CSV table of C-alpha atoms in Angstrom, one decimal:
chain,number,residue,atom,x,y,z
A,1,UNK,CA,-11.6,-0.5,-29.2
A,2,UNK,CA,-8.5,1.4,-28.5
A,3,UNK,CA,-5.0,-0.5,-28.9
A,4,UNK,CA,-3.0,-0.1,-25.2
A,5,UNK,CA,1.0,0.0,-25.9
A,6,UNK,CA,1.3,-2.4,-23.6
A,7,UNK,CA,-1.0,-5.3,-20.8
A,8,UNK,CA,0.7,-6.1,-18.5
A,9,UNK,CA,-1.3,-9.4,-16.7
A,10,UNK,CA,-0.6,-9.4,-12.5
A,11,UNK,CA,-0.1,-6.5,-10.3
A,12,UNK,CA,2.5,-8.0,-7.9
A,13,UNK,CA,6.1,-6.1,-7.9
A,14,UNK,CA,7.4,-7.3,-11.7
A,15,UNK,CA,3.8,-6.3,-13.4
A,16,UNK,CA,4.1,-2.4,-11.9
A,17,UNK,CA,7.3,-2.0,-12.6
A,18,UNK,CA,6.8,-2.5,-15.7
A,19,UNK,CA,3.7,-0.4,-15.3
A,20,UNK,CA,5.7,2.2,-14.2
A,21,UNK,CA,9.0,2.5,-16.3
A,22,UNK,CA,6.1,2.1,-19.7
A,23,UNK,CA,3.7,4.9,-18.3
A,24,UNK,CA,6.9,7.0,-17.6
A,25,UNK,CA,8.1,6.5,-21.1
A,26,UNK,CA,4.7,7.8,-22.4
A,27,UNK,CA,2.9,4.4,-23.4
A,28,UNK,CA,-0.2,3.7,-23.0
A,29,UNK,CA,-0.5,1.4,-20.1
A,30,UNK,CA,-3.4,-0.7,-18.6
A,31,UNK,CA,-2.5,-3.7,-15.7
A,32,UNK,CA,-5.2,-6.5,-15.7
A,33,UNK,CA,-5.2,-7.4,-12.1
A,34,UNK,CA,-7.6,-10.5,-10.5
A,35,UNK,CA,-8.0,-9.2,-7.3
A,36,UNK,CA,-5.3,-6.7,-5.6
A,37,UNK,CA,-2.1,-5.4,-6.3
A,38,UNK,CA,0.8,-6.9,-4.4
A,39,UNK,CA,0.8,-10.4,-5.4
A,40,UNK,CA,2.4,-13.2,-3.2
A,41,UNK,CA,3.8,-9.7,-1.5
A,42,UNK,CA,1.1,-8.9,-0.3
A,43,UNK,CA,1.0,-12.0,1.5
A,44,UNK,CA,4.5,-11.5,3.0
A,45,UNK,CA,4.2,-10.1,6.7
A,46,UNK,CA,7.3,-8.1,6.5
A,47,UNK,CA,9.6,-7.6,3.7
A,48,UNK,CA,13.5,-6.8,4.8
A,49,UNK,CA,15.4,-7.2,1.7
A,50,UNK,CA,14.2,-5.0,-0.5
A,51,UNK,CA,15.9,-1.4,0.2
A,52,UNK,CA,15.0,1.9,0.9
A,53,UNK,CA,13.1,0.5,4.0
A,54,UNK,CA,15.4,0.4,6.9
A,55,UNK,CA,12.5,-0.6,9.4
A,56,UNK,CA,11.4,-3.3,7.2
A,57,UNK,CA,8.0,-2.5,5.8
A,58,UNK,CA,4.8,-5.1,5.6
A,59,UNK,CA,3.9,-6.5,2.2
A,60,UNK,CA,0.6,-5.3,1.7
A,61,UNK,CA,1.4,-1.8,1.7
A,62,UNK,CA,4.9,-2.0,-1.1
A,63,UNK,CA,2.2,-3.5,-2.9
A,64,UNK,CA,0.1,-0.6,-2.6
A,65,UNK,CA,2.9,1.8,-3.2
A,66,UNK,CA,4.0,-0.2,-6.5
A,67,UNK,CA,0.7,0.2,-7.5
A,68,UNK,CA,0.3,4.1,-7.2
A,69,UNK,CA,3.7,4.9,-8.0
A,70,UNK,CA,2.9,3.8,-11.7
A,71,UNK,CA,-0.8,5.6,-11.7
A,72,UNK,CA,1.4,8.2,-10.4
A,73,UNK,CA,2.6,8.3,-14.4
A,74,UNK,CA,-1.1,6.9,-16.1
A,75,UNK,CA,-0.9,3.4,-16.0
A,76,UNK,CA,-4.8,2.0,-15.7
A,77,UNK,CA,-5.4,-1.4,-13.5
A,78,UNK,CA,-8.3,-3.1,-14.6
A,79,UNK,CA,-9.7,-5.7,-12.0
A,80,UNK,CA,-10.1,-8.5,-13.7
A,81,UNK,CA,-9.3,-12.0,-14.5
A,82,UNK,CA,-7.9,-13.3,-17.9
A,83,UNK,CA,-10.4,-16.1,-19.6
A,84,UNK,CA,-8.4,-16.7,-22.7
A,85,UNK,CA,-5.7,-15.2,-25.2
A,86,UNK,CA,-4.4,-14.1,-28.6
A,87,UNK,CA,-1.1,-13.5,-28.5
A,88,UNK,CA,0.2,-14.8,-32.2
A,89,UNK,CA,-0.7,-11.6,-34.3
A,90,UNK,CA,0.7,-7.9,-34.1
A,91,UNK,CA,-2.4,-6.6,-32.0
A,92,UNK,CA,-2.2,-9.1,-28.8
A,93,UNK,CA,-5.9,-9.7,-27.3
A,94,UNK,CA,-6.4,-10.1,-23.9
A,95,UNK,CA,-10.4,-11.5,-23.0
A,96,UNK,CA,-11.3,-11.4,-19.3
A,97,UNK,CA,-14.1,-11.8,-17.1
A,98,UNK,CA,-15.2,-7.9,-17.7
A,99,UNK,CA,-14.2,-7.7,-21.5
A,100,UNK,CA,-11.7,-7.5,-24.2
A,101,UNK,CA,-8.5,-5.4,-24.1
A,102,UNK,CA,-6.0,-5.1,-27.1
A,103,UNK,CA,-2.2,-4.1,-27.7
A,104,UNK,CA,0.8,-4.1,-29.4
A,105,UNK,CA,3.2,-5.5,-26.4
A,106,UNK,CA,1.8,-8.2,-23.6
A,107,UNK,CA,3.7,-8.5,-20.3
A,108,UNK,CA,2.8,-11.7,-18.6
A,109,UNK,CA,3.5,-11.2,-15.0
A,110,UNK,CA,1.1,-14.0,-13.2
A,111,UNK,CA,3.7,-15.2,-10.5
A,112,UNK,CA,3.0,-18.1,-8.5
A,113,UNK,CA,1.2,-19.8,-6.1
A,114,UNK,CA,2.0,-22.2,-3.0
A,115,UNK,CA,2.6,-25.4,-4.3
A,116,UNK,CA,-0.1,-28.2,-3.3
A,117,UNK,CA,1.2,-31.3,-1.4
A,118,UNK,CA,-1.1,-33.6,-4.2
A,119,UNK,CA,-2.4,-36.1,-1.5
A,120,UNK,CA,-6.0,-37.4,-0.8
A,121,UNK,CA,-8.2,-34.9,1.6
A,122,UNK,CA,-5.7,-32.1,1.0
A,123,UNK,CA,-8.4,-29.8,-0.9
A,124,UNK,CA,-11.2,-31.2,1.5
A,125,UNK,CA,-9.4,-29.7,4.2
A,126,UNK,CA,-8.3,-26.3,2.8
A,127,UNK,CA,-8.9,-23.6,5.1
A,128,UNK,CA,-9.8,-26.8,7.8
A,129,UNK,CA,-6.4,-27.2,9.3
A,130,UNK,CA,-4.5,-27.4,6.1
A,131,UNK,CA,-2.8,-24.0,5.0
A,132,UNK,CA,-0.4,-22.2,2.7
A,133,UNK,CA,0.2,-19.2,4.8
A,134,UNK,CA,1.4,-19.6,8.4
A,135,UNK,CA,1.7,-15.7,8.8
A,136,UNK,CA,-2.0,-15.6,7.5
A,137,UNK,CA,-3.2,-18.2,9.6
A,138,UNK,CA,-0.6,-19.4,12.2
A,139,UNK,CA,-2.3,-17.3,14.9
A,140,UNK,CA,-5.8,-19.6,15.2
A,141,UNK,CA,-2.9,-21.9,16.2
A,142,UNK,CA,-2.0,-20.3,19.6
A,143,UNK,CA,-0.9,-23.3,22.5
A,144,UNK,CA,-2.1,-26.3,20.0
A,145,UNK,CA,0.3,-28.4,17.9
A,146,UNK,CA,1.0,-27.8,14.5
A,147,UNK,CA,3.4,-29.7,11.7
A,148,UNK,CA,5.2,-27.8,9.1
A,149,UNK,CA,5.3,-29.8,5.5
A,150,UNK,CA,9.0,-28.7,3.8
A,151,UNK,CA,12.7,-28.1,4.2
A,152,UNK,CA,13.2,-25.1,2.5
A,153,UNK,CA,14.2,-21.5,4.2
A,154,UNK,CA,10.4,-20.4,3.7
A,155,UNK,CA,9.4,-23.5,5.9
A,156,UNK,CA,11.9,-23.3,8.2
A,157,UNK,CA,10.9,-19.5,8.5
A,158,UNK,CA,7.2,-21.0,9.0
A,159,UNK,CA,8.5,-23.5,11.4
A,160,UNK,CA,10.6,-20.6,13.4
A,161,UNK,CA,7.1,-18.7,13.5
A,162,UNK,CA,4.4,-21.3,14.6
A,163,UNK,CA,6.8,-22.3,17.5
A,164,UNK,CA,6.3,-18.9,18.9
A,165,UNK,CA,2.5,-19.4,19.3
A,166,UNK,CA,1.9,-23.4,18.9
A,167,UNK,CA,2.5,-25.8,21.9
A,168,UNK,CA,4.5,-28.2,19.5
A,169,UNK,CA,5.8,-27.6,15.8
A,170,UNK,CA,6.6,-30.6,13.9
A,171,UNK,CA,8.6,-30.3,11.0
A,172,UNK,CA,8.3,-33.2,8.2
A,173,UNK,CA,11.0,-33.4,5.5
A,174,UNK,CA,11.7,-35.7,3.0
A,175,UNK,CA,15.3,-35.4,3.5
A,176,UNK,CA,17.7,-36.1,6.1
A,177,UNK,CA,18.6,-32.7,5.8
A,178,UNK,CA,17.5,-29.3,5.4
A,179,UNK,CA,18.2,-27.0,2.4
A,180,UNK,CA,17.4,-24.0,4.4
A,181,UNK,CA,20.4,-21.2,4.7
A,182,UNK,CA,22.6,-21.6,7.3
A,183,UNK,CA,21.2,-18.3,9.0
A,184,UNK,CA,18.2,-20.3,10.6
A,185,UNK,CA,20.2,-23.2,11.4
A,186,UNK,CA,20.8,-21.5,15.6
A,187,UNK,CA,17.2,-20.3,16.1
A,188,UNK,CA,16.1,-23.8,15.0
A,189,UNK,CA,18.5,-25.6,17.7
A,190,UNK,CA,17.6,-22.9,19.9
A,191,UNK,CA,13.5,-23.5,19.4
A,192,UNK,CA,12.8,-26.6,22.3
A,193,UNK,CA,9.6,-27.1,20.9
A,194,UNK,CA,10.3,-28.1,17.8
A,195,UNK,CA,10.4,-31.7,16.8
A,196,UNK,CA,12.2,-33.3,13.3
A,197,UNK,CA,10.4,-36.0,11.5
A,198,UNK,CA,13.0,-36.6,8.8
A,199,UNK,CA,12.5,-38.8,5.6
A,200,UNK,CA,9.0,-38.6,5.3
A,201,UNK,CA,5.8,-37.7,3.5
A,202,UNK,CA,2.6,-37.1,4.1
A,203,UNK,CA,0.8,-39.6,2.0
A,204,UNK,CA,-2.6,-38.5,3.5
A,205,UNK,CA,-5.0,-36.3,5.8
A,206,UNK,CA,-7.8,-38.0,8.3
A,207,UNK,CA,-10.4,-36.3,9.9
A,208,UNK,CA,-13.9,-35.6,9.9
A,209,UNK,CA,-15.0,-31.7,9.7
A,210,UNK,CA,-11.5,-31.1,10.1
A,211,UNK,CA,-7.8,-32.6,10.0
A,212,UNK,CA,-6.9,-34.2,12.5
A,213,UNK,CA,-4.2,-36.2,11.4
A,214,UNK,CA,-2.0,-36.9,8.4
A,215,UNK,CA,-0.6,-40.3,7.3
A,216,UNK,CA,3.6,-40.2,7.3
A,217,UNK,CA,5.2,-42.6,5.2
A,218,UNK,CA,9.2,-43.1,6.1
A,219,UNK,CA,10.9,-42.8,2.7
A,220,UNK,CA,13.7,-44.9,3.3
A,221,UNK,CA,12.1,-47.8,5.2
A,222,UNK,CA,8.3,-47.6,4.0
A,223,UNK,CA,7.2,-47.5,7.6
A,224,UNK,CA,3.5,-46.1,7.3
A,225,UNK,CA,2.6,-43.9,11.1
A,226,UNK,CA,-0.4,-41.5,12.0
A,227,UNK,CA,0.5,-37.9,13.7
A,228,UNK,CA,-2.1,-36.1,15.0
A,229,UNK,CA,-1.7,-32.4,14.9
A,230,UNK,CA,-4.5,-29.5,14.7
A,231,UNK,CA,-3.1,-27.9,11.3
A,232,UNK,CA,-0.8,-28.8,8.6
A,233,UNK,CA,1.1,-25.9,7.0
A,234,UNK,CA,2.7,-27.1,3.8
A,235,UNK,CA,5.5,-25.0,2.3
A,236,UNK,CA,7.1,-27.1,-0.1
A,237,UNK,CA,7.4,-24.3,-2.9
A,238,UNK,CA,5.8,-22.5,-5.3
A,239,UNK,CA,4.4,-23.2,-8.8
A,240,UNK,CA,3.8,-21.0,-11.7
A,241,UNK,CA,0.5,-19.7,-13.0
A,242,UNK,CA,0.6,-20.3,-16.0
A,243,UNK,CA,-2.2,-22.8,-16.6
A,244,UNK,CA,-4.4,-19.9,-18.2
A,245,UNK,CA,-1.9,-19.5,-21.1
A,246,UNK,CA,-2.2,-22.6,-22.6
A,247,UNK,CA,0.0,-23.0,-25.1
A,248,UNK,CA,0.2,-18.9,-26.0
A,249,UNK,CA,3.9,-18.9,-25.2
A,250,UNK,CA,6.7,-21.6,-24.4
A,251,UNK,CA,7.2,-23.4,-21.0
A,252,UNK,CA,9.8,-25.0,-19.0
A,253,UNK,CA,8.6,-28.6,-18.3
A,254,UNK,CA,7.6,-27.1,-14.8
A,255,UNK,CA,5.2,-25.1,-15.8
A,256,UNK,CA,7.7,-21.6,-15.5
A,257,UNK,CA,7.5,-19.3,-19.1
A,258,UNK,CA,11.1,-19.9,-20.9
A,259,UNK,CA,12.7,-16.5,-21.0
A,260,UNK,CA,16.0,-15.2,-20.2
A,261,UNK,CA,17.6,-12.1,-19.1
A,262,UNK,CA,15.8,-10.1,-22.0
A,263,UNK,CA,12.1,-11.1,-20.8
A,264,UNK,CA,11.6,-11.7,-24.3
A,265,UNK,CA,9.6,-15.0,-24.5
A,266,UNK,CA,9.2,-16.9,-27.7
A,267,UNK,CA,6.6,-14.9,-28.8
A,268,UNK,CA,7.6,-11.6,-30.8
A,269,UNK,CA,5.8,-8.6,-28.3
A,270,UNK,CA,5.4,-11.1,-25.8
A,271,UNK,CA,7.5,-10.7,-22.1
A,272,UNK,CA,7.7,-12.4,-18.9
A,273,UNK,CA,8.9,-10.6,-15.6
A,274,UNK,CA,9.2,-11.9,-12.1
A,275,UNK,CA,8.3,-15.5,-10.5
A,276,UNK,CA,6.8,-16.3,-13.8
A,277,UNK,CA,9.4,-16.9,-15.5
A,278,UNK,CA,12.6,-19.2,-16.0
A,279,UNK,CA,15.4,-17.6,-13.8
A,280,UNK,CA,17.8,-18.1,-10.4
A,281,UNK,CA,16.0,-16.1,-7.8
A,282,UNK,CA,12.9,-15.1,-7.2
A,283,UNK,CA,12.8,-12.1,-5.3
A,284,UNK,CA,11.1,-8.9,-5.3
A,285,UNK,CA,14.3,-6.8,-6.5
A,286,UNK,CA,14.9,-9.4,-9.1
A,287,UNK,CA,11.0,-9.0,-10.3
A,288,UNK,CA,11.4,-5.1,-10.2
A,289,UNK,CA,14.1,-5.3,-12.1
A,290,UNK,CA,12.4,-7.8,-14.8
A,291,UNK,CA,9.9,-5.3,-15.1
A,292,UNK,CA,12.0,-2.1,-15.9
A,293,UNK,CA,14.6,-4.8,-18.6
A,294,UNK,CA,10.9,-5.8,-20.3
A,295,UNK,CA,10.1,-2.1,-20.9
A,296,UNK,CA,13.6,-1.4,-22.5
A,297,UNK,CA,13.2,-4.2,-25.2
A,298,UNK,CA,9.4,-3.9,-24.9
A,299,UNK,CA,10.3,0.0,-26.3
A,300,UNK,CA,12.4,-1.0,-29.4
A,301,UNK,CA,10.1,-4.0,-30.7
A,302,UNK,CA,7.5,-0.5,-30.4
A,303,UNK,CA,10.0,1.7,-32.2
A,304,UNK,CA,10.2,-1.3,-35.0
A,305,UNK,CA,6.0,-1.9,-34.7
A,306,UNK,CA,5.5,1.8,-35.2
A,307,UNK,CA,8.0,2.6,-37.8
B,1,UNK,CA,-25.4,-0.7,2.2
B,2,UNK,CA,-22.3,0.1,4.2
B,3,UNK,CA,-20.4,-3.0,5.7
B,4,UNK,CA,-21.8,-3.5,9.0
B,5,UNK,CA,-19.6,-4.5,12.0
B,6,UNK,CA,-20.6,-7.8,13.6
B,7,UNK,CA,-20.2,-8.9,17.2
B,8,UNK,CA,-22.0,-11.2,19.9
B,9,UNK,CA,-24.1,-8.4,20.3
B,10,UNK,CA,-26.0,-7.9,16.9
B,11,UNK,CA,-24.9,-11.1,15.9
B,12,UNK,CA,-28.1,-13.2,16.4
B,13,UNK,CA,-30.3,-10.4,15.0
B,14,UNK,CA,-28.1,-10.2,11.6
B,15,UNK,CA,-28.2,-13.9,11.3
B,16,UNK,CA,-31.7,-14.2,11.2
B,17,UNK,CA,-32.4,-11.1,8.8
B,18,UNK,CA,-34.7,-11.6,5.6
B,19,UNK,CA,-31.9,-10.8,3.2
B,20,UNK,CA,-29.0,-13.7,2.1
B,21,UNK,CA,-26.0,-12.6,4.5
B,22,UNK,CA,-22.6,-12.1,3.6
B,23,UNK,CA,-20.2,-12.3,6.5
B,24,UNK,CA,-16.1,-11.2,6.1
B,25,UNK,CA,-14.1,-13.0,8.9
B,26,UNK,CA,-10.8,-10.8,9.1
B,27,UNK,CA,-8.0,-9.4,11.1
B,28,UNK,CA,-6.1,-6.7,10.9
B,29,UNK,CA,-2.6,-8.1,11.0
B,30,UNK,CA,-4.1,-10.5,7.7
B,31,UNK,CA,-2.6,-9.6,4.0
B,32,UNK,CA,-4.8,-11.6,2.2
B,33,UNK,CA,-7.8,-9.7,4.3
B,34,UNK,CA,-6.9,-6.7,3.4
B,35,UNK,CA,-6.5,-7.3,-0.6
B,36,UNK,CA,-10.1,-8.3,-0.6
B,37,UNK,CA,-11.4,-5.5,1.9
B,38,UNK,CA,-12.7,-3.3,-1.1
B,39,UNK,CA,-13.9,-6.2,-3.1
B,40,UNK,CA,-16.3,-6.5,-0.3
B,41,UNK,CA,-16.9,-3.1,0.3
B,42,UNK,CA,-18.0,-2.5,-3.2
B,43,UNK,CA,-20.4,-6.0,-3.2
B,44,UNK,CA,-21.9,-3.9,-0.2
B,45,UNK,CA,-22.6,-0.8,-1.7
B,46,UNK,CA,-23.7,-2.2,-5.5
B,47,UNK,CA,-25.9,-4.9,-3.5
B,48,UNK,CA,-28.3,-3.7,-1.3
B,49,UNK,CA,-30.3,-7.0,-1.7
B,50,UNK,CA,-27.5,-8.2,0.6
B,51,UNK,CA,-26.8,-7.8,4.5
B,52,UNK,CA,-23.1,-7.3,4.1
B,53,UNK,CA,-20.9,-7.6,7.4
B,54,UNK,CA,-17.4,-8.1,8.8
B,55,UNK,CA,-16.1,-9.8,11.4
B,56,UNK,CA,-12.9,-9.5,13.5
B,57,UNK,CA,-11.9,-12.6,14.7
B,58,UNK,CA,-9.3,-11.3,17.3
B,59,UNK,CA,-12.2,-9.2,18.8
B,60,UNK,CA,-14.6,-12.6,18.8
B,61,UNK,CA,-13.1,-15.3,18.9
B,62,UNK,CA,-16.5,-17.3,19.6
B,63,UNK,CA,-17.8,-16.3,16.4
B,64,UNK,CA,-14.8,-17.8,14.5
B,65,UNK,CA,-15.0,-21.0,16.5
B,66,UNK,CA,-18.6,-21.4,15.8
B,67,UNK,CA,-17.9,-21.1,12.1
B,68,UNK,CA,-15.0,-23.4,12.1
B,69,UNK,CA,-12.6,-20.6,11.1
B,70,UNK,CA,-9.0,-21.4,11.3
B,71,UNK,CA,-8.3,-19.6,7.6
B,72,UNK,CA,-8.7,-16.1,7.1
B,73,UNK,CA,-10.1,-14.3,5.0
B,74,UNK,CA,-13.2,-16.7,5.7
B,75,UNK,CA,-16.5,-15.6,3.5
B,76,UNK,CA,-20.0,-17.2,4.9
B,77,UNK,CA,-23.0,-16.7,3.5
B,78,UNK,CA,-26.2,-17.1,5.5
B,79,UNK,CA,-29.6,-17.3,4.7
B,80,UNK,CA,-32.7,-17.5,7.6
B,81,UNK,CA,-29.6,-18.3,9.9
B,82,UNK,CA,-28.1,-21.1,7.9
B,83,UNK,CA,-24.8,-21.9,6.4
B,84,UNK,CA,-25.6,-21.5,2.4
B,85,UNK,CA,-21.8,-21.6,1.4
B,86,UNK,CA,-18.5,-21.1,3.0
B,87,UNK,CA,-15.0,-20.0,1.3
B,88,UNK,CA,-11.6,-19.8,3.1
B,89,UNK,CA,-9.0,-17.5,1.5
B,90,UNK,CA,-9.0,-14.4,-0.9
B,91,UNK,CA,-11.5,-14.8,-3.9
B,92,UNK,CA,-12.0,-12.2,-6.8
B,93,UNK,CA,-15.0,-10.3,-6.6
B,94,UNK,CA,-17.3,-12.1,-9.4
B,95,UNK,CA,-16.2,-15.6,-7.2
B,96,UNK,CA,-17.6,-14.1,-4.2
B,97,UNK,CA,-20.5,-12.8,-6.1
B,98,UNK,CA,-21.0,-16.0,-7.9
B,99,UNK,CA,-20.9,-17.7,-4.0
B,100,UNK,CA,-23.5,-15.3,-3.1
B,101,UNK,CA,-25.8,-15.8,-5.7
B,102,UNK,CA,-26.1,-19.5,-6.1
């Protein structure tokens, strides 16, 4: 089996940047992919903070350009998903669903996913009027009434959507105030159809085939109601994958991989760009830019390796 | 096989056809639809034991309704016109291939 330079796992932004500053420096360079490159990006109707694109430009396709502008330079993506790993000796081994890889340098770049609400029915109902994704699924939504679970700028932004298309857009938050940036704070005032239910959870969802309602529970006086709505959208954060790893390399106590500036986790060879990882904010040009800082120290634990 | 389109027209006659049915529910404005449009394009070509076809759910709507779609992408397989499994969201390709097969 021949020994790649580098794997870098997840082809979102962070994992073909890295892709691309490695196969630019002349390493050999393969990307272990599960299913398409992009990443949550690729999820993300349109993206209008990351420059270069003054129209704005959809997710899906900077995905697609990430990818080919590091095959541009050789990198490989493999389409696959990661079963287990070795990273404790010099050669790393990577075992997926289609076979075994090896290297000298691993470059964990997994991301994350929605984060679920962890209440009964919720996984009964996936895809049955509970979601993750209003831009994916807001639109079977048009003229009904919809709640919006969080109180964050990515539910607000949610919230802002649905009320285009739904009748009604309820917005549950544990809080008695949002943590959304100020910049959403007018079209929210300005959106007549959305209604507030502050201090509150959803403790449950009801319904036969589908939801049809959710359990609130008031967190400051206990009060237990029922709202009836035709989806839940729940956008309450995201949460690392990192389950697959388990144990390979150090975590935060949520789950993120512990690694600073550098990328260098606590493994020697080992990196972790983007989302993934322990770090401020989580946005595409902080992910591209993990990705290029990885190569750089990813290159002199090589120089040391080979020499 | 290439993917074939579905609609209300050929519908009924793809349902009931003697091979197990794969069926993509998609739009065009969907990420997640279009990360897993070559998955199933490849299932299509490597399977020919399998009717593969997609779906646009803007185009027919009554065929989302009737298969409680509200999540998309929305993968149902069919066999003699019944509902053998059902997924909503993006899969990797041995998922949807393990879906298929069981």
């Amino acid at each position: 089996m021949s020994v790649y330079d580098m794997i870098i796992i997840g082809g979102g932004p962070a994992g073909y940047t890295a892709a691309l500053y490695a196969s630019r420096a002349g390493f050999s360079t393969l990307v272990i992919e599960r299913m398409s490159a992009g990443g949550q990006l690729a999820l993300t109707d349109v993206i209008d903070n990351y420059p270069g694109f003054e129209e704005g430009i959809d997710g899906f396709s900077l995905g697609m350009k990430m990818q080919a502008t590091a095959e541009r330079f050789g990198a490989v993506t493999e389409y696959a998903e990661v079963v287990s790993l070795d990273l404790s000796g010099k050669i790393k081994r990577v075992v997926t669903d289609s076979g075994e890889f090896e290297a000298k340098t691993v470059v964990i770049a997994t991301g994350a996913n929605p984060r679920e609400l962890g209440v009964e029915k919720e996984k009964d109902f996936l895809g049955k009027g509970v979601h993750y994704c209003a831009h994916c699924d807001g639109r079977f939504y048009k003229d009904k009434t919809v709640a919006v679970v969080g109180g964050g700028n990515s539910a607000v932004s949610d919230a802002l959507y649905l009320s285009r298309l739904a009748k009604k857009v309820y917005l549950i938050h544990r809080r008695d105030s949002l943590r959304a940036t100020k910049i959403y704070h007018k079209p929210l005032e300005e959106a007549e159809n959305i209604e507030f239910i502050w201090n509150s959870q959803i403790t449950k969802f009801l319904g036969e085939q589908r939801v049809s309602s959710a359990e609130i529970k008031n967190t400051q006086s206990g009060e237990v109601s029922q709202l009836m709505c035709d989806g839940f959208f729940v956008s309450i954060g995201r949460s690392p994958a990192t389950d697959f790893l388990k144990g390979a390399v150090e975590l935060d106590p949520n789950g993120y991989i512990v690694a600073g500036e550098s990328t260098e986790t606590n493994v020697e060879g080992v990196f972790a760009v983007g989302d993934v990882r322990t770090k401020a904010l989580r946005q595409v040009v902080t992910a591209v830019a993990d990705g290029a800082t990885a190569v750089h120290y990813a290159e002199e634990y090589l120089a040391k390796f080979n020499g | 096989m290439s993917i074939i389109k579905i609609d209300s027209s050929n519908f009924e006659e793809i349902k009931n056809s003697e091979k197990r049915v794969l069926i993509d529910f998609y739009a065009d404005w969907c990420g997640p639809c279009k990360m897993i449009a070559p998955i199933i394009e490849e299932i299509a070509e490597e399977n020919p034991q399998y009717v593969v076809g997609k779906v646009n759910v803007d185009d027919c709507p009554e065929l989302a309704v009737k298969f409680g779609v509200s999540t998309i992408p929305n993968l149902v397989v069919l066999e003699n016109g019944k509902v053998l499994n059902q997924i909503a969201g993006a899969r990797p390709k041995a998922a949807i291939l393990k879906m298929l097969e069981e």
